Every structure is written in C-alpha cells, then in structure tokens.
Tab-separated table of C-alpha atoms (C1' of nucleotides) in Angstrom:
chain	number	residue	atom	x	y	z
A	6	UNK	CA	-0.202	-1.283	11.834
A	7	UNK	CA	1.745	1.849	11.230
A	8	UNK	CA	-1.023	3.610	10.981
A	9	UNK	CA	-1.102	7.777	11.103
A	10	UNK	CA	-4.024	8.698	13.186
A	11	UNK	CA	-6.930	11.101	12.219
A	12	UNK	CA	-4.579	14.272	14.410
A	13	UNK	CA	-1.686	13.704	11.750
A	14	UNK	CA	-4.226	13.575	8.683
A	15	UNK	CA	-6.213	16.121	9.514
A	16	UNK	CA	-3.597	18.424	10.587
A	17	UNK	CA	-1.484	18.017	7.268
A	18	UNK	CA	-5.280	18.964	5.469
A	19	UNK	CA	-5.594	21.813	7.238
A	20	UNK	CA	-1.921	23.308	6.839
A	21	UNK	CA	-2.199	22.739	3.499
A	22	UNK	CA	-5.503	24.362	3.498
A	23	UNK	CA	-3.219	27.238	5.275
A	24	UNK	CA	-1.032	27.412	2.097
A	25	UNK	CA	-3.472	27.279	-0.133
A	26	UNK	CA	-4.759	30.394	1.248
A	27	UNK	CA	-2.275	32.360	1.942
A	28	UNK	CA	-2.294	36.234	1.171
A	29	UNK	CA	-5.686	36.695	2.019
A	30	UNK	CA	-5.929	37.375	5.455
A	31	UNK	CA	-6.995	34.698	7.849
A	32	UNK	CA	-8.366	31.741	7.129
A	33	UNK	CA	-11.343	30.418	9.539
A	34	UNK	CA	-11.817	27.041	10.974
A	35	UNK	CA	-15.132	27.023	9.849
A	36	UNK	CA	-13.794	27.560	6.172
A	37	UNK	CA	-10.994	24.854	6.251
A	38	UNK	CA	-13.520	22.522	7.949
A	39	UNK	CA	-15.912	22.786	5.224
A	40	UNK	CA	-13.354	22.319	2.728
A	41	UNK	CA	-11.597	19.344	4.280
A	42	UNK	CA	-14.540	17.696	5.541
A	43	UNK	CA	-12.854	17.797	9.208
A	44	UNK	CA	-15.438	17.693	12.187
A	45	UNK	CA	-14.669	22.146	13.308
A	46	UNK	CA	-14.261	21.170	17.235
A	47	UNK	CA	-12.436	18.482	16.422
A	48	UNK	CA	-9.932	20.251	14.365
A	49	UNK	CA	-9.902	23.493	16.985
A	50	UNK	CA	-8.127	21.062	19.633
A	51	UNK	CA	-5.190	19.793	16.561
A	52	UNK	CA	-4.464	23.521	15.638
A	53	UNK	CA	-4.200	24.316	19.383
A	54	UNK	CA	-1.276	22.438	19.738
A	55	UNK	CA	-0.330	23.903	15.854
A	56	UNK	CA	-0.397	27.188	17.589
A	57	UNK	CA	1.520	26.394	20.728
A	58	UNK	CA	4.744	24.836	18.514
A	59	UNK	CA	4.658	28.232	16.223
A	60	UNK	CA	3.347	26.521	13.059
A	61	UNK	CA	0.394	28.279	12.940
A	62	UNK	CA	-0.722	32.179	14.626
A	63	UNK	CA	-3.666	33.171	15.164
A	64	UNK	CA	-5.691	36.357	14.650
A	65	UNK	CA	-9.203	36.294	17.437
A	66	UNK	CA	-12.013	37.894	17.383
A	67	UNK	CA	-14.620	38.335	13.902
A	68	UNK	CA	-13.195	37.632	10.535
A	69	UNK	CA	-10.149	36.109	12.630
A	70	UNK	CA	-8.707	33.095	11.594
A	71	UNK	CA	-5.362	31.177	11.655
A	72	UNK	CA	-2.118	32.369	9.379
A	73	UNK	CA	0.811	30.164	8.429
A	74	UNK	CA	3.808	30.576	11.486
A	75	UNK	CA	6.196	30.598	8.763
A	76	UNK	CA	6.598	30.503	5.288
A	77	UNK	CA	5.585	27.633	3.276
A	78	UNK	CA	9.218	25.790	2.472
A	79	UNK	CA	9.882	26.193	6.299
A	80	UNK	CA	7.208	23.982	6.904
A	81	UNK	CA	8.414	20.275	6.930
A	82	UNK	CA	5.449	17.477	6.783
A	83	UNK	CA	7.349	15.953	9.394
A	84	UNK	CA	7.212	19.034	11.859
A	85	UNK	CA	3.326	19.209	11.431
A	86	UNK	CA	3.390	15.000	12.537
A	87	UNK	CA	5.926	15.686	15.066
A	88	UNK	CA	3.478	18.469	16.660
A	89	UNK	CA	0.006	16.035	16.477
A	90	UNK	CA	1.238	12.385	17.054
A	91	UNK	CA	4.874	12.954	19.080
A	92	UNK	CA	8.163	12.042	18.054
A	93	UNK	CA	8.648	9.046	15.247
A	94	UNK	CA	8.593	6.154	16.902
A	95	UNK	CA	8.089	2.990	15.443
A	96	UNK	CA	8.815	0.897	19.153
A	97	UNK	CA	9.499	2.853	22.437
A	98	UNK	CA	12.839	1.821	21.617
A	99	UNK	CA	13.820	3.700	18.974
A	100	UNK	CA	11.978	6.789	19.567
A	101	UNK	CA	13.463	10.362	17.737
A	102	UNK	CA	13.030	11.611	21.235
A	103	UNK	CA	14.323	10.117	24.814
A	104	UNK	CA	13.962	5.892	23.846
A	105	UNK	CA	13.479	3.385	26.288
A	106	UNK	CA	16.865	2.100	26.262
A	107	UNK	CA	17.039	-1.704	27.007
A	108	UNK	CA	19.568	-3.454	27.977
A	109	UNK	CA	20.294	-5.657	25.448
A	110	UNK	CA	20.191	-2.350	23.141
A	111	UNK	CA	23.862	-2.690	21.809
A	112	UNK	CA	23.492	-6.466	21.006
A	113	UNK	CA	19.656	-6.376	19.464
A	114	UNK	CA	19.151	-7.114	15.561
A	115	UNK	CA	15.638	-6.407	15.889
A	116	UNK	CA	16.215	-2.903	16.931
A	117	UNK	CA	18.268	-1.906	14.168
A	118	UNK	CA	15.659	-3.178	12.198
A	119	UNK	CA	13.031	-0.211	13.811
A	120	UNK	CA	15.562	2.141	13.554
A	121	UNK	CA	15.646	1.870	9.624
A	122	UNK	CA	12.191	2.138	9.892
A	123	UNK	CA	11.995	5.094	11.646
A	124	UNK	CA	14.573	7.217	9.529
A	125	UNK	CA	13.204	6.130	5.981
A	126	UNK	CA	9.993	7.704	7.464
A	127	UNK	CA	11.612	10.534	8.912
A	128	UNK	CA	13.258	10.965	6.047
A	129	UNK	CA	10.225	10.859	3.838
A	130	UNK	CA	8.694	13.436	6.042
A	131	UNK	CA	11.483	15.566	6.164
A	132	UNK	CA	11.832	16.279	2.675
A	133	UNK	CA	8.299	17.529	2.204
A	134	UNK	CA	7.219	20.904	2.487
A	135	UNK	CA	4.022	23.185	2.074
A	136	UNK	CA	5.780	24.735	-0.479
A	137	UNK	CA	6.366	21.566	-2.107
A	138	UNK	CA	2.944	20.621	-1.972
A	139	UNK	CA	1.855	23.646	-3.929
A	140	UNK	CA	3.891	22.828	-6.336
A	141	UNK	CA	2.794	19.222	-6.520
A	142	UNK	CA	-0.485	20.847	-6.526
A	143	UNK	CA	-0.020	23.791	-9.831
A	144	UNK	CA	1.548	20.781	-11.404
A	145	UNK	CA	-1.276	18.258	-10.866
A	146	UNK	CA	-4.003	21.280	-11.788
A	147	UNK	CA	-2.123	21.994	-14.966
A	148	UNK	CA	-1.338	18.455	-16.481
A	149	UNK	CA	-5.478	18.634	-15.791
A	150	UNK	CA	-6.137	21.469	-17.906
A	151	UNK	CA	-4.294	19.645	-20.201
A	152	UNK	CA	-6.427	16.772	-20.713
A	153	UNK	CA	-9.234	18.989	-20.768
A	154	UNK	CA	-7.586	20.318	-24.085
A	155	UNK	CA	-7.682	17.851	-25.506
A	156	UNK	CA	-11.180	16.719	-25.263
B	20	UNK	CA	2.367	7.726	15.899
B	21	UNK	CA	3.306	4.975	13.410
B	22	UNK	CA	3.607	2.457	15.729
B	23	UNK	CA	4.197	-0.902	15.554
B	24	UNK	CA	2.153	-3.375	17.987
B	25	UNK	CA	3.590	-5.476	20.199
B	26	UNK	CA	1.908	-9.067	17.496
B	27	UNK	CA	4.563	-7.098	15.281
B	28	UNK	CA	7.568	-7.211	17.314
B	29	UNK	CA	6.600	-10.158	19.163
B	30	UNK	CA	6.851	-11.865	15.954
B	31	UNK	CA	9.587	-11.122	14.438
B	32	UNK	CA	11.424	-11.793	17.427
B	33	UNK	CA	9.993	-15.342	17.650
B	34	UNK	CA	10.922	-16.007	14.239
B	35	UNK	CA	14.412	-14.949	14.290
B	36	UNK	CA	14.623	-16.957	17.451
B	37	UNK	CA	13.479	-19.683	15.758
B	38	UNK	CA	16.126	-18.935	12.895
B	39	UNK	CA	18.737	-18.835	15.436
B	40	UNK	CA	17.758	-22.352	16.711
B	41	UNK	CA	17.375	-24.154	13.665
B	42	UNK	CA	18.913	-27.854	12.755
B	43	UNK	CA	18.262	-28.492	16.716
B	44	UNK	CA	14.507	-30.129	16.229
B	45	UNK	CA	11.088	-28.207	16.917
B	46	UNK	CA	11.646	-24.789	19.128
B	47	UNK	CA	8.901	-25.012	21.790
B	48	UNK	CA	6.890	-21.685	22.248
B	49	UNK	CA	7.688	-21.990	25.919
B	50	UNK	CA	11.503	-21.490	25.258
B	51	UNK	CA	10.711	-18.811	22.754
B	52	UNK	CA	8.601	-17.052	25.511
B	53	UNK	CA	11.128	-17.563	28.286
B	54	UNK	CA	14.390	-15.852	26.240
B	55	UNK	CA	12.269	-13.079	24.621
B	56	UNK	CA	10.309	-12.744	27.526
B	57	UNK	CA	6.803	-12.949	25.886
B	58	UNK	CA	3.670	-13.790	27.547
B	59	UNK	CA	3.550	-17.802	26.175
B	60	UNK	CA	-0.235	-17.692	25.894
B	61	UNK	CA	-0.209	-14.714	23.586
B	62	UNK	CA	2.656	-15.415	21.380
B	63	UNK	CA	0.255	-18.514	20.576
B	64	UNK	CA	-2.217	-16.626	19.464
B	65	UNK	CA	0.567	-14.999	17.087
B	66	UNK	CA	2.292	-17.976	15.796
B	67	UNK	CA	-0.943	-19.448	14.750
B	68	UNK	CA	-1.112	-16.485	12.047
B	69	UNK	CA	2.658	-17.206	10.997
B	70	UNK	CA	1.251	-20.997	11.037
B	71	UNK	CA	-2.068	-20.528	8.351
B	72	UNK	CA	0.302	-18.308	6.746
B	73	UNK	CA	3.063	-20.863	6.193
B	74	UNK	CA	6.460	-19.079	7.827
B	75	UNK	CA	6.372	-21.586	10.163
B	76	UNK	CA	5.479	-25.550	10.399
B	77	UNK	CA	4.301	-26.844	13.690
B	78	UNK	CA	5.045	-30.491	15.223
B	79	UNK	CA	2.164	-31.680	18.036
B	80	UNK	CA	3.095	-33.312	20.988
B	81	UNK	CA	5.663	-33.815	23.366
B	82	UNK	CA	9.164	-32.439	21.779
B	83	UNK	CA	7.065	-30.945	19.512
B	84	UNK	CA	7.405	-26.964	18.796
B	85	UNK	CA	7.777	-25.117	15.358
B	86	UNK	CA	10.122	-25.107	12.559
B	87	UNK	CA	10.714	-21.593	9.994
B	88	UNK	CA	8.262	-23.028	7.040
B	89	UNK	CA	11.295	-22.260	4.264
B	90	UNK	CA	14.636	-21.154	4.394
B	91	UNK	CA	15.629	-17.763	6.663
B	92	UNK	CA	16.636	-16.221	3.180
B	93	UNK	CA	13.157	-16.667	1.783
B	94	UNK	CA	11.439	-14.885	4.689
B	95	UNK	CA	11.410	-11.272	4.596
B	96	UNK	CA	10.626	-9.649	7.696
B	97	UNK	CA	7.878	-7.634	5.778
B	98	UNK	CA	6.157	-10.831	5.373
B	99	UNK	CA	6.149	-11.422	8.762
B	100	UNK	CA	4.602	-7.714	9.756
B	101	UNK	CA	2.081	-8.830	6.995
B	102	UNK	CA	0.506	-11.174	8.425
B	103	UNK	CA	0.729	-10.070	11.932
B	104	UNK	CA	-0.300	-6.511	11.568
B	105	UNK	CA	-2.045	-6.438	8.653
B	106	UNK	CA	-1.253	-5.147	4.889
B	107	UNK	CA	1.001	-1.849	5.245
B	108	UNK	CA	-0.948	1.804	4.868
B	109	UNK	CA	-0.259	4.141	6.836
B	110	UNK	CA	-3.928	5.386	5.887
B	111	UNK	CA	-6.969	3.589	4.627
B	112	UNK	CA	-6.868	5.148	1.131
B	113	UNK	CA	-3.082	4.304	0.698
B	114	UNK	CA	-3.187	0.180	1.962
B	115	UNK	CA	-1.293	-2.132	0.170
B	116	UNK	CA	-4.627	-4.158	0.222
B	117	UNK	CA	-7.869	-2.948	-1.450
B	118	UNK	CA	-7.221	0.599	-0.120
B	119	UNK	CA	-10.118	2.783	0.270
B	120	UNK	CA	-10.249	4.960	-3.003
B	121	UNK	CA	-11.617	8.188	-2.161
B	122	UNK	CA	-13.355	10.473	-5.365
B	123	UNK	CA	-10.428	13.274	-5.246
B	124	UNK	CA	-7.245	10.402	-4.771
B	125	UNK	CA	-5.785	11.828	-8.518
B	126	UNK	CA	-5.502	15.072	-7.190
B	127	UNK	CA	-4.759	14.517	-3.855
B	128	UNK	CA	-1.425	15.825	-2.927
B	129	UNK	CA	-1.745	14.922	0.608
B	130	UNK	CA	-2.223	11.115	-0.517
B	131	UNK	CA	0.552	11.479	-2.558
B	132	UNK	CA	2.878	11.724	0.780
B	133	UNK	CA	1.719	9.171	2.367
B	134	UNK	CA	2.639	6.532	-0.667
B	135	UNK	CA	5.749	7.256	-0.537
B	136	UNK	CA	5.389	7.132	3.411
B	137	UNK	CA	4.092	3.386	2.802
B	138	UNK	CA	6.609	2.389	-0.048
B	139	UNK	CA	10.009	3.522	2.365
B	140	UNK	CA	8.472	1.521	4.780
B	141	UNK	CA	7.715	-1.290	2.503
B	142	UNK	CA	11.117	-0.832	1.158
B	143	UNK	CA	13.118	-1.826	4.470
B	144	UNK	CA	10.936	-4.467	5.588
B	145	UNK	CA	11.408	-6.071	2.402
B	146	UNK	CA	15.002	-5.463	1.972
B	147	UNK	CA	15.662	-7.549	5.429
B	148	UNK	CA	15.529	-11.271	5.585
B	149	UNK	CA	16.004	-13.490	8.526
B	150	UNK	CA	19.261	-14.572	7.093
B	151	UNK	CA	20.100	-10.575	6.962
B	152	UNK	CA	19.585	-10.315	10.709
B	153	UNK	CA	21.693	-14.137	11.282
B	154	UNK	CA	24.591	-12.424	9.827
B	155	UNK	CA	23.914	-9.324	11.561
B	156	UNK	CA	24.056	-10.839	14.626
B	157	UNK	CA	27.262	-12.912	13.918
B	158	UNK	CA	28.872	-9.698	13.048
B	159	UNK	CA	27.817	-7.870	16.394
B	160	UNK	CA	28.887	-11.258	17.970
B	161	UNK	CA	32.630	-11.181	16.278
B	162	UNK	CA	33.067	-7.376	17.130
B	163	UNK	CA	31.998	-8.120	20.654
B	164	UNK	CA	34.449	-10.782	21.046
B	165	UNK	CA	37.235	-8.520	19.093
B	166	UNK	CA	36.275	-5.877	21.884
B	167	UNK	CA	36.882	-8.266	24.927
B	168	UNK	CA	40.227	-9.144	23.308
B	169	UNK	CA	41.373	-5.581	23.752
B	170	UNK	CA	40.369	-5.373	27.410
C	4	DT	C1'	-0.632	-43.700	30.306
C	5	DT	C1'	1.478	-39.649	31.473
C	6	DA	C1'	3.787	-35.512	30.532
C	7	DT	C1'	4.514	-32.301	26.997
C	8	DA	C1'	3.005	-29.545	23.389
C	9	DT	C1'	0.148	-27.547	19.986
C	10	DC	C1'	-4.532	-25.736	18.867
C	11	DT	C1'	-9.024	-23.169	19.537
C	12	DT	C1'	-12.318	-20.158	21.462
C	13	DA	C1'	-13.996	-17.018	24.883
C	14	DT	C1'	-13.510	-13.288	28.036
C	15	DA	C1'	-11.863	-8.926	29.685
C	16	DA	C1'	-9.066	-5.014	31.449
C	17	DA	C1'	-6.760	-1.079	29.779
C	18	DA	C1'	-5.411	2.152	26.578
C	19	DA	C1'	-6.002	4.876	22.472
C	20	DC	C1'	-8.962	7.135	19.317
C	21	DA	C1'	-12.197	10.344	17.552
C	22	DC	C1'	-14.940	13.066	18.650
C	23	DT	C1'	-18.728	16.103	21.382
C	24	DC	C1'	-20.137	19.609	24.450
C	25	DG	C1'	-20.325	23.737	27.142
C	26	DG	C1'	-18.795	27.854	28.194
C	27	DG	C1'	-15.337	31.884	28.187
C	28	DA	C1'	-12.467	35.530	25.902
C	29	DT	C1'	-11.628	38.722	22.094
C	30	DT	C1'	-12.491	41.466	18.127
C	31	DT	C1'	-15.335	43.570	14.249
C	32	DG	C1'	-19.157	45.807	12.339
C	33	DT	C1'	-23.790	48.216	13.260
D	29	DA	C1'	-23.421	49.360	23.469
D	30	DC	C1'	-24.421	45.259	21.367
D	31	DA	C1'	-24.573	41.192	18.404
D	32	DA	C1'	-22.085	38.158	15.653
D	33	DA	C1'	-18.019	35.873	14.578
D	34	DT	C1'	-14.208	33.696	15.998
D	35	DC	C1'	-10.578	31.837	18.802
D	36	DC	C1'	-9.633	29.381	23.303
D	37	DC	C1'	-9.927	25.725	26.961
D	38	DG	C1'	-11.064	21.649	29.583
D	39	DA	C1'	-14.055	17.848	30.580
D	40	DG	C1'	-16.719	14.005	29.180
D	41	DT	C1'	-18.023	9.888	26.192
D	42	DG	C1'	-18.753	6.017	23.138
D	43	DT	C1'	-16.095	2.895	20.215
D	44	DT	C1'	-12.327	0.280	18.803
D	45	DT	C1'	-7.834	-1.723	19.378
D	46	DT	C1'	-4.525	-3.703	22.072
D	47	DT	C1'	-2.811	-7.008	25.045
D	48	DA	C1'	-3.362	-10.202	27.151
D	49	DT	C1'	-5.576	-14.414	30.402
D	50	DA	C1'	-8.083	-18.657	30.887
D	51	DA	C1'	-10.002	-23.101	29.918
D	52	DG	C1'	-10.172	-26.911	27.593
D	53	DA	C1'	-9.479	-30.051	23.357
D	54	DT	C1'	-6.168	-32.621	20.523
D	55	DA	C1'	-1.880	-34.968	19.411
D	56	DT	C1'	2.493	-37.380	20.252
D	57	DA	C1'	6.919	-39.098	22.459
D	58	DA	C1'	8.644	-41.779	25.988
DNA sequence: TTATATCTTATAAAAACACTCGGGATTTGT
DNA sequence: ACAAATCCCGAGTGTTTTTATAAGATATAA
C-alpha cells in the first residue's frame, strides 16, 4: 500500500529529535525514546544502521549519547529512508539502486508508470532537510504563540 | 520501502490489457493470465475488487470474460491502486481515508512530510489514465517501428 | 448437455514487520 | 576500584501481510 514502515518513521522522529537538540552535548536513547514514544531497543537497532551510513556518531560510555553526523541542511529526509528501508523502490523494477531489469523493460507502459512514482517521492524526500524541519518547526511554534495572543 | 504489492501491479496490468483488447468481445482472465503471466486463480481474486468496484463488467459463461466498466479515459490508474491496495497513506495518520488523527498532528512537522509524500503520489496516479498509457504504447510502438526502418 | 467461464470461500506457506531479550564493551562520577 | 549509565551486537519470537492454491458452485454459448 505504499506504506513507510515503523524503521523509516521512527528514524525520521529520532533525527529530528537529534536537531532539536543539538548544542547540548549528546542526546541519549533513553531521552529521545521518551520523547518520541519509540520502544528504546527497538530504536537502538534503527540508529545502528544511522551510525554505520555517517548520519549519526556516537559518544559511549555515561552521559553518552548520539550527535548529528552532519549538519542539519546536509541531512536529506530521503538519506535517513534510504539508510532504514533501502533504496526507493516502488516495484523491483524500478528500484534507485540495481532494478530487476525485465525484458520487456524498453517496451513496458506500466513501468514508466512506477518510475514517476518513484521520482515524485524521491523528489519529495530530497528536498527536505533537518534544517528545514526546524524551520517548519519555529514557524509552527510561533504562528502558536500567536493565537495564544490573542485569547 | 514504499512498495507496491503485486494486487497493485497485477491490476493495472490486467486492466490495460483489457484496454488494449477492447471492441473484440469479453477478455477471458485466462488470456489475461497467460500474456501477463499472472497466476489465473489469483488475478480472480483481484478482478472481483475491480468488479464490486465497477472498472470492469463481467459476462458468465462460455465466451464470457470482462469488459473496462467505462471508457479507458475515465479510469485513472489511481482508481485502480484504490481499490486494490487500499486508500493511499503512506502512514496511518496521513490516509486518504479516515486517517488516524493523532493529539499533536497540528504541530507535527514530521506528518507534514509525509502529506506531501501521499499527495505526489496521489498526483501521478491520478494524472495517468488508461487512455494515457494506449497512446503511450502506440508511441513506443511507432518509434520501434521507425527504429527497424533504420536497420 | 458439455465445455467454458465467472464467482465464492477456505486454507496455507512464506515473507515482512515490530519488537524483545540477553549479554558485552566503554566511559563517567564517587 | 566500583557502580551506573550508555552504547553495541546478535538471536529469537509472535503477529500480520502477502501471495497464492484449491475446491466447488453458478451461468451461458454452442
């Protein structure tokens, strides 16, 4: 159904979370999965592969915790899904990375069909940052404190 | 991953096969399932949906088979994905049907993504019609047959 | 009446999903 | 030195979804 799963979700949280928190040292698991309502175990095995593809590092031992791998406008949504639920891929066919090629590939309507599909997401993914998410964020919080104003 | 089942693809390749056979009497699901190579049993299963749904009309009996239920330029292949896969969200609390409101949606930024995630989606399914892919595949036909000339 | 089809319901194997658990390694503060 | 906090890693598990398969009932053309 086109459906993200719970890896892609949660993952996008958590970064976010990241962002959010940025400048003061590392953030725990524990913290983020409080916030986020994101089961801690569940969300240690997403941010291991986080880790391994650089979007996240990682400082051990107490008051450890994970830090951004980059800053926040170098972070595309799309590289966070990428990490957690593999390359785009709305059919086999048309995967962003090696797609079962079929034969009939050059002469299929239907294909060209996914493939629109798959950039329109990509594309929607793409243009998304952390840093645009804070921004969306400040925005959102302000137009809030707004209202309250006026009540 | 965002991926589409197989009821999706399955589909709308039965359906543009049956647009590419039309004026010659009922398709049989047995020739669908031999040219697209589709298990005839569960494409059944499939068309029944398109059936209820009214994107095709069914004739019983010997010759019988299905007909599109209204012209190729009426049926968009979102439609089609509709009823096979379900309403389009690629999360619960974004779903084109009854999505699941959660207390913080306003503020959510992360929900926020994946609305516009759903509406590009939305957007190309919508914007292709069976007709689109009929001419589609006359042009790839006429370019094919330009090709050949050359050799 | 026979062969050809659609229709309906039931069953089931296999894969994906969403965790859960247990233990090990590393660092900080006492 | 030790305890607490935290990251790290791999295995196991119950549920749901997917992708069919099977069996039989119904309808119609020839």
């Amino acid at each position: 159904m086109l459906k993200l799963s719970t890896k892609g979700r949660y993952g996008v949280k958590a970064m976010f979370d990241l962002a959010q928190h940025m400048g003061e040292g590392p953030t725990s698991l524990k913290s983020i999965a409080e916030r986020q309502g994101i089961s801690e175990h569940y969300l240690e095995q997403l941010v291991s592969g986080l880790r391994k593809a650089g979007l996240v590092k990682s400082v051990r031992g107490a008051q450890g915790g994970y830090l951004l791998g980059r800053e926040p406008d170098k972070i595309k949504i799309g590289d966070i899904i990428r990490v957690l639920e593999g390359p785009i891929a709305p059919t086999d066919c048309v995967s962003e990375e090696d797609p079962e090629i079929c034969s009939k590939a050059e002469f299929c309507v239907t294909r060209a069909i996914w493939e629109k599909v798959r950039d329109s997401i990509a594309d929607v993914l793409d243009s998304i940052t952390l840093e645009t998410m804070l921004e969306d964020a400040k925005k959102i919080e302000s137009e809030r404190n707004l209202y309250m104003y006026y009540i």
